[in-house]
Coordinates of C-alpha atoms in Angstrom, one line a residue:
X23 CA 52.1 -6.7 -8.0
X24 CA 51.1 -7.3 -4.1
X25 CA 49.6 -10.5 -3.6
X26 CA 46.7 -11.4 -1.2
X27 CA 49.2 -13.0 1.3
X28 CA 51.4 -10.1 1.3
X29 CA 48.8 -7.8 1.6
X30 CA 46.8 -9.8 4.4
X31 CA 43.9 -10.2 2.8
X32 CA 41.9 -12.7 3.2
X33 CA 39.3 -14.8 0.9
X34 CA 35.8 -14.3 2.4
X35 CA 34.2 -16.6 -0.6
X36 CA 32.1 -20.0 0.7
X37 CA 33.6 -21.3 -2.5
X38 CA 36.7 -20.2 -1.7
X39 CA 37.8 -19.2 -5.2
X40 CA 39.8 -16.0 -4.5
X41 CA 36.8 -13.9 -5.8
X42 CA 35.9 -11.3 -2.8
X43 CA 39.5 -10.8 -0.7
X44 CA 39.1 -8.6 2.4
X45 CA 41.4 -6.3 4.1
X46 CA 41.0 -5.1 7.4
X47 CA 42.3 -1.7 7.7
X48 CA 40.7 -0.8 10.7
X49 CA 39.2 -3.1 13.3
X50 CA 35.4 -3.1 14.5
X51 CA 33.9 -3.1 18.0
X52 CA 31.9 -6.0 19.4
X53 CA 31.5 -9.6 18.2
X54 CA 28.5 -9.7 16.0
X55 CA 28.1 -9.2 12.3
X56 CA 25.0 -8.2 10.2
X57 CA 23.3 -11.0 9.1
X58 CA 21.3 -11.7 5.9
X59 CA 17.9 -9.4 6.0
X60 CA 19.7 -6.8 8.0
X61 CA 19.6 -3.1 7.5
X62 CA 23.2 -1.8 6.8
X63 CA 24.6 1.7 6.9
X64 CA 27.9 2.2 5.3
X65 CA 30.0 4.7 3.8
X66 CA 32.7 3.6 0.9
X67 CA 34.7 4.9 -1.9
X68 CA 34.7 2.7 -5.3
X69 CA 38.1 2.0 -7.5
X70 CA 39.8 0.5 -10.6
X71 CA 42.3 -0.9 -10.1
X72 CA 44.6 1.5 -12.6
X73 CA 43.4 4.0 -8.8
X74 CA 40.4 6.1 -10.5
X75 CA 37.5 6.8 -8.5
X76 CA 34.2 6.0 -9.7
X77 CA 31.8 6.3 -6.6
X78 CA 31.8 7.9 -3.0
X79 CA 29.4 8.1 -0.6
X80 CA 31.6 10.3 1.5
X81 CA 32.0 12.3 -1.4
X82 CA 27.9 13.1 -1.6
X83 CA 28.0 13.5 2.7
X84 CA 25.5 10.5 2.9
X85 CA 25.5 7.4 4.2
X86 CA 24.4 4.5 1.9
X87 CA 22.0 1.7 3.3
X88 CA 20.6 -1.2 1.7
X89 CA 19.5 -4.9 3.0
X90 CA 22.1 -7.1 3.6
X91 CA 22.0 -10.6 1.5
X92 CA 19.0 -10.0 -0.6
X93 CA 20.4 -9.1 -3.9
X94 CA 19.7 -5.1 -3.3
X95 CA 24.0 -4.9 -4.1
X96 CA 26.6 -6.5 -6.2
X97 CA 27.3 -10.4 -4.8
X98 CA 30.7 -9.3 -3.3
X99 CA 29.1 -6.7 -1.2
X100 CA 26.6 -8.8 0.2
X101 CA 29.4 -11.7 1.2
X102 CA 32.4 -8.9 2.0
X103 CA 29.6 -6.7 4.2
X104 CA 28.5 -9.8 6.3
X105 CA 31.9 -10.3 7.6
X106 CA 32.1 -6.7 9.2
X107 CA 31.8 -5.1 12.7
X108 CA 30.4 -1.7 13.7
X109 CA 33.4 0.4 13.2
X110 CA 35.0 -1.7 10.8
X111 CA 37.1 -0.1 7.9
X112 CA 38.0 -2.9 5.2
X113 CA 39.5 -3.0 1.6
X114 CA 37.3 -5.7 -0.5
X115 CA 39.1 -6.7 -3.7
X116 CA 36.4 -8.1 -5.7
X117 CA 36.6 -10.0 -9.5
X118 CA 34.4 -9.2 -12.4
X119 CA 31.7 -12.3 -11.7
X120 CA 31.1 -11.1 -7.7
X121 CA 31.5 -7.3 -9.1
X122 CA 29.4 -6.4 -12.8
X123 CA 30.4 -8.9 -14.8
X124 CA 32.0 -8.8 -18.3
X125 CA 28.9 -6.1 -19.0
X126 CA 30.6 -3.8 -16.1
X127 CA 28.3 -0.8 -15.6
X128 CA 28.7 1.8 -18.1
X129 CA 30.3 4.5 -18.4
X130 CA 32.2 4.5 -15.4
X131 CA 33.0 1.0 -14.7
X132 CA 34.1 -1.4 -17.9
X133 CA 33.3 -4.8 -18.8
X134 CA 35.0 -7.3 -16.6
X135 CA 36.2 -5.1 -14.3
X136 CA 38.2 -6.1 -11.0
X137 CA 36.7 -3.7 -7.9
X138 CA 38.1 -2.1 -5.2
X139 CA 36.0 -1.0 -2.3
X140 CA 37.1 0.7 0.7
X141 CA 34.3 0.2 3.0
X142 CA 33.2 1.5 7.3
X143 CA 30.4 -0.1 8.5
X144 CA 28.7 2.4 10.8
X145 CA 25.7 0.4 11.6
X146 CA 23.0 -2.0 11.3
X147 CA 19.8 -3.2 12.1
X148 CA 17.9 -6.5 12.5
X149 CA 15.5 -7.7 9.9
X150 CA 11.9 -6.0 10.8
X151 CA 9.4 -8.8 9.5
X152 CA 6.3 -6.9 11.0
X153 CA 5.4 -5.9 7.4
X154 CA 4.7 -2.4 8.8
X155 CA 8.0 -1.7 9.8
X156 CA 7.3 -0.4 13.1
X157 CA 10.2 -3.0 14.4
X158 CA 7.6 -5.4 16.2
X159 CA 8.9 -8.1 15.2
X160 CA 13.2 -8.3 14.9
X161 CA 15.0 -11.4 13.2
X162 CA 18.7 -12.3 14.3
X163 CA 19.4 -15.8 12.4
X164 CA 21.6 -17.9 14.3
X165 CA 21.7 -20.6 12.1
X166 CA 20.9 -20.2 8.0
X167 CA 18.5 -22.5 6.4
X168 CA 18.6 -24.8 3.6
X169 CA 16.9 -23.9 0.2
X170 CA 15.0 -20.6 -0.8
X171 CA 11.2 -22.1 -0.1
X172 CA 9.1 -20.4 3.0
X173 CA 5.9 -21.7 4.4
X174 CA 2.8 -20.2 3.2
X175 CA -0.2 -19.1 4.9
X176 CA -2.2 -22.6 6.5
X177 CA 0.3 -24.9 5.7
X178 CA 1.2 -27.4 8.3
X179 CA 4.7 -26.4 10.0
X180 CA 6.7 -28.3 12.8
X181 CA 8.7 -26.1 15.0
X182 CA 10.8 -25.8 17.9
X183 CA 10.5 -23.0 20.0
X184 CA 11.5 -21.2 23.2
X185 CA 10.0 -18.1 25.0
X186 CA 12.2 -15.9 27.1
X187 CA 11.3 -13.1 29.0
X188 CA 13.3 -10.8 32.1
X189 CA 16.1 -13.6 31.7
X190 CA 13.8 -16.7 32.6
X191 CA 12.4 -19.1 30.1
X192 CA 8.4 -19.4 29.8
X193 CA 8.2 -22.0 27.0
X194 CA 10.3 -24.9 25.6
X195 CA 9.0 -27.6 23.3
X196 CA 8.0 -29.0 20.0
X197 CA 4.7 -27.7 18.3
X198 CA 2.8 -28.5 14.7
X199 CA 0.4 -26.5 13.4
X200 CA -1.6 -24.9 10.6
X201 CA 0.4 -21.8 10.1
X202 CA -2.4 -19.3 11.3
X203 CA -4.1 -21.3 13.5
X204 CA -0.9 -20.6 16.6
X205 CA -3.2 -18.9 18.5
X206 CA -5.3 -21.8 20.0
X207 CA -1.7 -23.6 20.6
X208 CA -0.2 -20.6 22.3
X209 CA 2.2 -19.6 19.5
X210 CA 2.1 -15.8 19.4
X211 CA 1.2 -13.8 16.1
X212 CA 4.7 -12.5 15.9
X213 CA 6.3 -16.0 15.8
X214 CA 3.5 -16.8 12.8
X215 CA 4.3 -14.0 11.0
X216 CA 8.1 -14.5 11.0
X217 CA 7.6 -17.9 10.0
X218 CA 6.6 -17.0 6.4
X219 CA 10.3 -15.8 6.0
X220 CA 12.2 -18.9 7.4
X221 CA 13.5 -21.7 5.3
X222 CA 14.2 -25.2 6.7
X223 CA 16.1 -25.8 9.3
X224 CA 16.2 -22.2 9.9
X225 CA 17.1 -21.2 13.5
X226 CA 16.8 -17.4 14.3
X227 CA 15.6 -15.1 17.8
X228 CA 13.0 -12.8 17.5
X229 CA 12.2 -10.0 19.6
X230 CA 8.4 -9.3 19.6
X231 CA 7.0 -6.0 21.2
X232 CA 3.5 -6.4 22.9
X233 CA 1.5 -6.3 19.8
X234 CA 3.1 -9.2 18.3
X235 CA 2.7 -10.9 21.4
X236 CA 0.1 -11.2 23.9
X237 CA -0.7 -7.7 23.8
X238 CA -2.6 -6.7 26.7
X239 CA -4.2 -9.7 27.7
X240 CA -0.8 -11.4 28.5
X241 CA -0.8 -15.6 28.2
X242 CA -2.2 -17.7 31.6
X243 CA -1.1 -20.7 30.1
X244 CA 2.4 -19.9 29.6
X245 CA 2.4 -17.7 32.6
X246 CA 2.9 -14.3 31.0
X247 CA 2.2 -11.0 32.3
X248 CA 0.4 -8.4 30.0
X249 CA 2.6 -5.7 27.9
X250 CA 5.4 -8.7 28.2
X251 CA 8.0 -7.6 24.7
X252 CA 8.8 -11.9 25.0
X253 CA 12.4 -13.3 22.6
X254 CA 11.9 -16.4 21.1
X255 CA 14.3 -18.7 19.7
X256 CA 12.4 -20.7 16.7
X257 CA 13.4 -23.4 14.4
X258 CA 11.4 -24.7 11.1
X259 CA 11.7 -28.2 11.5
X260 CA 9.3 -28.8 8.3
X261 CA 6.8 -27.6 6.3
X262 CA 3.8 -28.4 4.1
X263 CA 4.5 -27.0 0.9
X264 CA 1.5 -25.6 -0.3
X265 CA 1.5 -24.1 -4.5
X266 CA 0.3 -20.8 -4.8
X267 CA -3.0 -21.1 -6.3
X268 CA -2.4 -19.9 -9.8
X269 CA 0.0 -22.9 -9.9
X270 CA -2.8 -25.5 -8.7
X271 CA -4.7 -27.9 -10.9
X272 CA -8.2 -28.2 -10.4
X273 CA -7.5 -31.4 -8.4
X274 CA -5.4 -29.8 -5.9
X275 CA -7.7 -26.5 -6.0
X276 CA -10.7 -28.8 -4.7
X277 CA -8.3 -31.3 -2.5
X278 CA -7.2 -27.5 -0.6
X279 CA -10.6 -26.3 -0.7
X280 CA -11.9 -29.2 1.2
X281 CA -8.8 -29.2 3.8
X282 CA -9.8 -25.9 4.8
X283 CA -13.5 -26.6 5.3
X284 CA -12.8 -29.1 7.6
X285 CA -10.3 -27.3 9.8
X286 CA -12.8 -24.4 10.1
X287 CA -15.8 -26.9 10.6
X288 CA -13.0 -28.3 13.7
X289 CA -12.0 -24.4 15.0
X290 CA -16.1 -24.6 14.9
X291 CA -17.1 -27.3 16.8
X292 CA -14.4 -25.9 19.4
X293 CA -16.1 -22.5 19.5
X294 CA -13.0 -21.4 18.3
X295 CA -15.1 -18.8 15.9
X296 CA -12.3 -16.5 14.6
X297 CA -10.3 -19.5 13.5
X298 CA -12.6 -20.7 11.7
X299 CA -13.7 -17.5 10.1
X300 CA -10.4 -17.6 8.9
X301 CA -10.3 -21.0 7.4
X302 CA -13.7 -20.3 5.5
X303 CA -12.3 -17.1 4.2
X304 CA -8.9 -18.8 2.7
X305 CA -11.2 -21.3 1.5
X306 CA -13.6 -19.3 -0.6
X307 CA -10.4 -16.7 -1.4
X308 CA -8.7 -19.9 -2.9
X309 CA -12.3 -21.1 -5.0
X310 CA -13.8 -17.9 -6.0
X311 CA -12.5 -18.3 -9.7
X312 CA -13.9 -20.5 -11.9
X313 CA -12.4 -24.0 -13.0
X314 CA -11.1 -24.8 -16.9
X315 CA -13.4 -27.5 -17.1
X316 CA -16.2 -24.8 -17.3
X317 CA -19.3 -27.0 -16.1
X318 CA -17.7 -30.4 -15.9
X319 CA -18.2 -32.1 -12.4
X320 CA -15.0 -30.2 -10.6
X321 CA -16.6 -26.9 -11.5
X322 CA -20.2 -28.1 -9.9
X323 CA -18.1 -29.1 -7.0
X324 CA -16.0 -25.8 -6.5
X325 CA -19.4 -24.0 -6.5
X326 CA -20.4 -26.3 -4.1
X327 CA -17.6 -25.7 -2.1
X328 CA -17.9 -22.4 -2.4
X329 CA -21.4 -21.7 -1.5
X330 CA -20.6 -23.7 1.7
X331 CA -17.9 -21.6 2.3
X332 CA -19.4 -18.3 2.1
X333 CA -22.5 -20.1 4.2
X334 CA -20.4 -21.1 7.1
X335 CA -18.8 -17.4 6.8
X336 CA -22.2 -15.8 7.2
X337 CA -22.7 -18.2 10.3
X338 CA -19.3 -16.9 11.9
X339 CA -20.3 -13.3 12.0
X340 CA -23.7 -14.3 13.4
X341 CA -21.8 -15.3 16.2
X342 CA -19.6 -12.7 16.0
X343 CA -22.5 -10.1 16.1
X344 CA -21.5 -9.0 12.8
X345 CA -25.1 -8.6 10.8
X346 CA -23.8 -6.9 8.0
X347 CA -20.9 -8.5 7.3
X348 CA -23.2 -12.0 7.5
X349 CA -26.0 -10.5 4.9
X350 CA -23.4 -10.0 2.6
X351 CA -22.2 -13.4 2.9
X352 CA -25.6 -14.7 2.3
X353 CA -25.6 -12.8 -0.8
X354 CA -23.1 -14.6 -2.1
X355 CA -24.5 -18.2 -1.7
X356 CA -27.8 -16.9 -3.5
X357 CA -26.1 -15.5 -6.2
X358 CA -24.5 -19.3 -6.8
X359 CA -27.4 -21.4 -5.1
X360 CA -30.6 -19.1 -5.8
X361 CA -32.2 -21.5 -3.6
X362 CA -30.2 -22.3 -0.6
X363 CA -32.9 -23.0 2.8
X364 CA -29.4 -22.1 5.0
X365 CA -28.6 -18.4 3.4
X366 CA -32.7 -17.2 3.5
X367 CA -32.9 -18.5 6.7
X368 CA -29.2 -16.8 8.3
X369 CA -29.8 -14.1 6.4
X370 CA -33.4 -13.4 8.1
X371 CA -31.6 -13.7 11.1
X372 CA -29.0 -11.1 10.1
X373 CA -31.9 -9.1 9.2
X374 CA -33.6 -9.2 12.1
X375 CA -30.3 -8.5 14.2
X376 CA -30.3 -5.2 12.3
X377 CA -33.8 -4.1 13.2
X378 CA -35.3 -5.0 9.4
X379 CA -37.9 -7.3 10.3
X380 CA -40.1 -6.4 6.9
X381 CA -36.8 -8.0 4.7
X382 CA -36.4 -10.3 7.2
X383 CA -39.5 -11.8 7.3
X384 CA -39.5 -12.5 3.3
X385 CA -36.6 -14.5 4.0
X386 CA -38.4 -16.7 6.5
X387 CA -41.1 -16.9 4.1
X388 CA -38.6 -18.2 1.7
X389 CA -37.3 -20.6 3.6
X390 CA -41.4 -22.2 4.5
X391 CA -41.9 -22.2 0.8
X392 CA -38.7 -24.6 0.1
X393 CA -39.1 -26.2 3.9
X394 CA -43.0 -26.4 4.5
X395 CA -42.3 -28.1 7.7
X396 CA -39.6 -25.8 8.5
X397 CA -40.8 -24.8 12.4
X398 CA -38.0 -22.1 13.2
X399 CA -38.8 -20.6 9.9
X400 CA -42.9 -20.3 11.1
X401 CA -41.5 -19.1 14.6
X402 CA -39.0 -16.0 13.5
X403 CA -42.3 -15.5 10.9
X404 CA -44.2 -14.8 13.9
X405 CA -41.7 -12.7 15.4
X406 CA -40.7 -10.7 12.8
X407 CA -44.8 -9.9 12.6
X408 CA -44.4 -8.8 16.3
X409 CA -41.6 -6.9 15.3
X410 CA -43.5 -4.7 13.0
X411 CA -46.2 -4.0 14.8
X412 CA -44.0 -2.7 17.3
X413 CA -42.2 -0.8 15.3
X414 CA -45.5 1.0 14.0
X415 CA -46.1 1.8 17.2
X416 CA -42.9 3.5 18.3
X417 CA -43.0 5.3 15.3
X418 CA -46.2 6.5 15.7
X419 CA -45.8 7.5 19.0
X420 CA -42.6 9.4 17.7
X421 CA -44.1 11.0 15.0
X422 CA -47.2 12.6 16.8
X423 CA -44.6 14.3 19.7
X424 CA -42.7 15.3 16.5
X425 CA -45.7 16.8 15.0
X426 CA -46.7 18.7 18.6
X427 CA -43.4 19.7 19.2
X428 CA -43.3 21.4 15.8
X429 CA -46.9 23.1 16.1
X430 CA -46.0 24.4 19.5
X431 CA -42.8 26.0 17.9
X432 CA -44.5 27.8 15.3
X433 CA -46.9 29.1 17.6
X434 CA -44.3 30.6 19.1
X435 CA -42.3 31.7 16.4
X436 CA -45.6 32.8 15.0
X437 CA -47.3 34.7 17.7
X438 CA -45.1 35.0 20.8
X439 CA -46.1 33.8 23.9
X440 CA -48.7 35.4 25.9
X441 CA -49.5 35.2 29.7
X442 CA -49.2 32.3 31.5
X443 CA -47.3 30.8 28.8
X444 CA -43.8 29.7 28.7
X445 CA -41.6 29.1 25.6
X446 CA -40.4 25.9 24.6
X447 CA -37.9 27.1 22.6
X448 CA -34.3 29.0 24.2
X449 CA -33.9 32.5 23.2
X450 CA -30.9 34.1 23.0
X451 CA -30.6 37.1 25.3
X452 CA -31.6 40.3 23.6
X453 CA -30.5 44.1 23.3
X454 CA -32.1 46.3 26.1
X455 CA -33.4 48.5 24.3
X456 CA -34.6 45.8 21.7
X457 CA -36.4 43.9 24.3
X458 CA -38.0 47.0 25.2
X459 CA -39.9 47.5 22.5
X460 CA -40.7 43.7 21.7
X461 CA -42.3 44.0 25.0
X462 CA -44.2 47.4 23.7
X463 CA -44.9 45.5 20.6
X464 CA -46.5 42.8 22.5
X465 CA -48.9 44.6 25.0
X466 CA -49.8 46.7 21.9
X467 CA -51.1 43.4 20.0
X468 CA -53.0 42.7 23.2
X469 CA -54.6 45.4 24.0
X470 CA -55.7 45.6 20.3
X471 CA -57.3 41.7 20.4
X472 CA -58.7 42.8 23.7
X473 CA -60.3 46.2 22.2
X474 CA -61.8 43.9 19.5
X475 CA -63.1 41.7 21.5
X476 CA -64.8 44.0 23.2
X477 CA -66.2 45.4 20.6
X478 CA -67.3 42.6 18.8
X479 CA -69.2 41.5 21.8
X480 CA -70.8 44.7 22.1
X481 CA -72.2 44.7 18.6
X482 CA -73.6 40.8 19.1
X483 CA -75.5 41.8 22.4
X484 CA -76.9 45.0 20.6
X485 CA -77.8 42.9 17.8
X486 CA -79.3 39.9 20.0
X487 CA -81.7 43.1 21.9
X488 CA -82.7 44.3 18.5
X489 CA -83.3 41.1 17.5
X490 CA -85.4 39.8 20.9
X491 CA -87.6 43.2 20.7
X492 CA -88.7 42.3 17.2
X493 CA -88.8 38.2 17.2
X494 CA -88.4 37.0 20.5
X495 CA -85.6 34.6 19.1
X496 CA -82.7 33.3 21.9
X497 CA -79.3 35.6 21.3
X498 CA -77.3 33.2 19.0
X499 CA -74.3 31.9 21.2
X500 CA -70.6 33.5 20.1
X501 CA -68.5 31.1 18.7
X502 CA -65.8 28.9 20.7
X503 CA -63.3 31.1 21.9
X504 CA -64.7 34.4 20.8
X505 CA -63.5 35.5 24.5
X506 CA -60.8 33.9 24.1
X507 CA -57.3 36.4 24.0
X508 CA -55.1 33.5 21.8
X509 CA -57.6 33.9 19.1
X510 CA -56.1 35.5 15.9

């Protein structure tokens, strides 16, 4: 039997042990190899070691992918592929606990098997961590972390970091944060969003398009141009670890809760308004289940908490302009405080901002009746009163054109127009000969209410010099519009 020395292969292993060997049977291009997260496209034929075949890819005329190093392939593909170059054809011997195991893979490959893989790397792509894999943002580790922990979303990092762009360096130092909060610091979304996949000590490059960026806007600070696609070379120095919140007691539930609503009260006081939207929201997010201790004192504070939560939420999007967004909110406080001064109040601002001044001004009311001395609450009464009545007014004004407008149109629908007269409606041209005899149709009716008339005023004076020969009495006067041609 050939040994690994006499065969030149060579133990790829961390450990060492002899478990993957690799065989070079055909040598790459270039010096870089696909690191763990990467994208790889191979082709590779699958033997016993008795020289059956028990799986091709060339055989099916389709390259097989998969992500390097995340557990998507047997352990000795995911060590043997990382040591590859584009181009590269390699024999990987690999043993039953880096292949299937004593199990194997039934029926083809038997408990305890040994492998043998011939395997070409034809390419490979970086890690996309956008989440929408439209490769905004590309990871190519430089240096692996320790452990298997990431940070997760508002916990405090410490990082170092540095921006390229067109060759020249636009940022270089040491930053801690609240992982979400990189924006008021300068740190890009891209770089924020990446972090959630490093582990400590982590160094890696990213390559951010626009939108992970600056975007349009580019960065003053930092001296970036807008549209810039920056690199940055980041390490995770530490982390806060933070549990996920099915994990927390109600201790650290509350102890998080109360973290959050005072970094969004700080993003606040800033004017930083979207930052602290955020905060609020992870807050309330975080409390919006109940407690085990049903109404013990940490569930009266977590309601607490929460109704301060959604309050200051409702606040942001008044600042926003966000009206809607800022009743619902308000909705929320009531359902847990029924009396709340702050949510009757914001929300009869939110009201008001949406042109409801009847629902605002109950609000208002609200507030006066728990607050008597409550002045703002009297003044947006008085307003919302204004409000109404000029409301009324615009709609009454709208309503009586609506009515003329639609009286005039089925005079004209009704009767046509006659002399003088122009539609208000547009007619669509007409036939000729159609036309024609509308127009036939119309001096007919006219010369008909013109005939009556005629005739009805001959009869009254006829009647009125009968009458004056036998009593003397005044001709009775014809009624208004007798003479009239638009009379019906």
């Amino acid at each position: 039997m050939v040994t690994a020395e006499e065969d030149g292969s060579v133990d790829v292993t961390p450990a060492k042990d002899g478990g993957v060997l690799k065989r070079v049977v055909k040598e790459g291009s270039g010096d870089t190899t696909p690191a763990k997260g990467c994208n790889v496209y191979v082709h590779y034929t699958g033997k016993l070691t008795d020289g059956s075949v028990f799986d091709s890819s060339r055989d099916r005329g389709t390259p097989f992918d998969f992500q390097l190093g995340k557990g998507k392939v047997i352990r000795g593909w995911d060590i043997g592929v990382a040591t590859m170059k584009i181009g590269e054809v390699s024999v990987l011997t690999i043993r039953e606990d880096y292949g299937y195991g004593k199990s194997g893979s039934q029926p083809k490959i038997p408990g305890g098997a040994t492998l043998i893989f011939e395997i070409e790397l034809l390419d490979w792509e970086p890690e996309d961590l956008s989440g929408k894999k439209d490769k905004g943002i590309l990871r190519y580790p430089i240096t692996n972390g320790t452990n298997f922990e990431s940070p997760k979303p508002m916990a405090e990092v410490e990082i170092h970091l540095k921006g390229e762009y067109e060759g020249k360096a636009f940022d270089d130092r040491d930053v801690s944060f609240m992982l979400g909060t990189g924006s008021s610091l300068d740190v890009p979304p891209g770089v924020e969003k990446a972090l959630e996949h490093f582990t400590l000590n982590e160094t890696s490059r990213l390559v951010l398009t626009p939108k992970y960026a600056f975007g349009s806007v580019g960065c003053k600070n930092l001296n970036l141009p807008p549209d810039a696609s920056p690199t940055y070379t980041v390490t995770l120095k530490s982390f806060q670890k933070i549990k996920d919140r099915w994990l927390m007691d109600p201790e650290e539930l509350l102890s998080e809760g109360r973290r959050l609503k005072e970094k969004g009260t700080e993003y606040l006081k800033k004017s930083d308004v979207k930052l602290a939207l955020k905060m609020y929201k992870h807050m309330v997010k975080n409390l919006d289940s109940p407690l085990t201790d049903g109404d013990g004192e940490d569930e009266k504070e977590r309601k607490a908490l929460l109704a301060a939560g959604h309050s200051n939420i409702s606040l942001c999007n008044l600042k926003l302009n966000r009206p809607r967004d800022a009743i619902h909110s308000c909705n929320s406080v009531l359902e847990i405080d029924e009396k709340n001064e702050k949510a009757f109040f914001r929300r009869g601002q939110a009201y008001l901002a949406v042109g409801e001044p009847e629902n605002a001004k109950k609000d208002f009311e609200m507030v006066v009746k728990l607050e008597p001395n409550n002045k703002a609450a009297s003044a947006a009464i008085l307003q919302c009163t204004k409000m109404q009545k000029e409301l009324k007014e615009r709609e009454k004004k709208m309503y009586a054109h609506m009515f003329e407008k639609f009286a005039q149109k089925d005079r004209e629908w009704r009767f046509g127009w006659l002399e003088g007269e122009k539609p208000m409606v547009e007619m669509a041209p007409d036939n000729p000969e159609l036309a024609a005899e509308k127009r036939k149709q119309i001096e007919a009716k006219k010369k008909f209410l013109d005939e009556a008339a005629r005739r009805l005023r001959e009869k009254r004076e006829a009647e009125a010099s009968a009458g004056g020969h036998e009593g003397g009495e005044e001709a009775a006067e014809p009624p208004e519009g007798e003479n009239n041609t638009n009379a019906t």
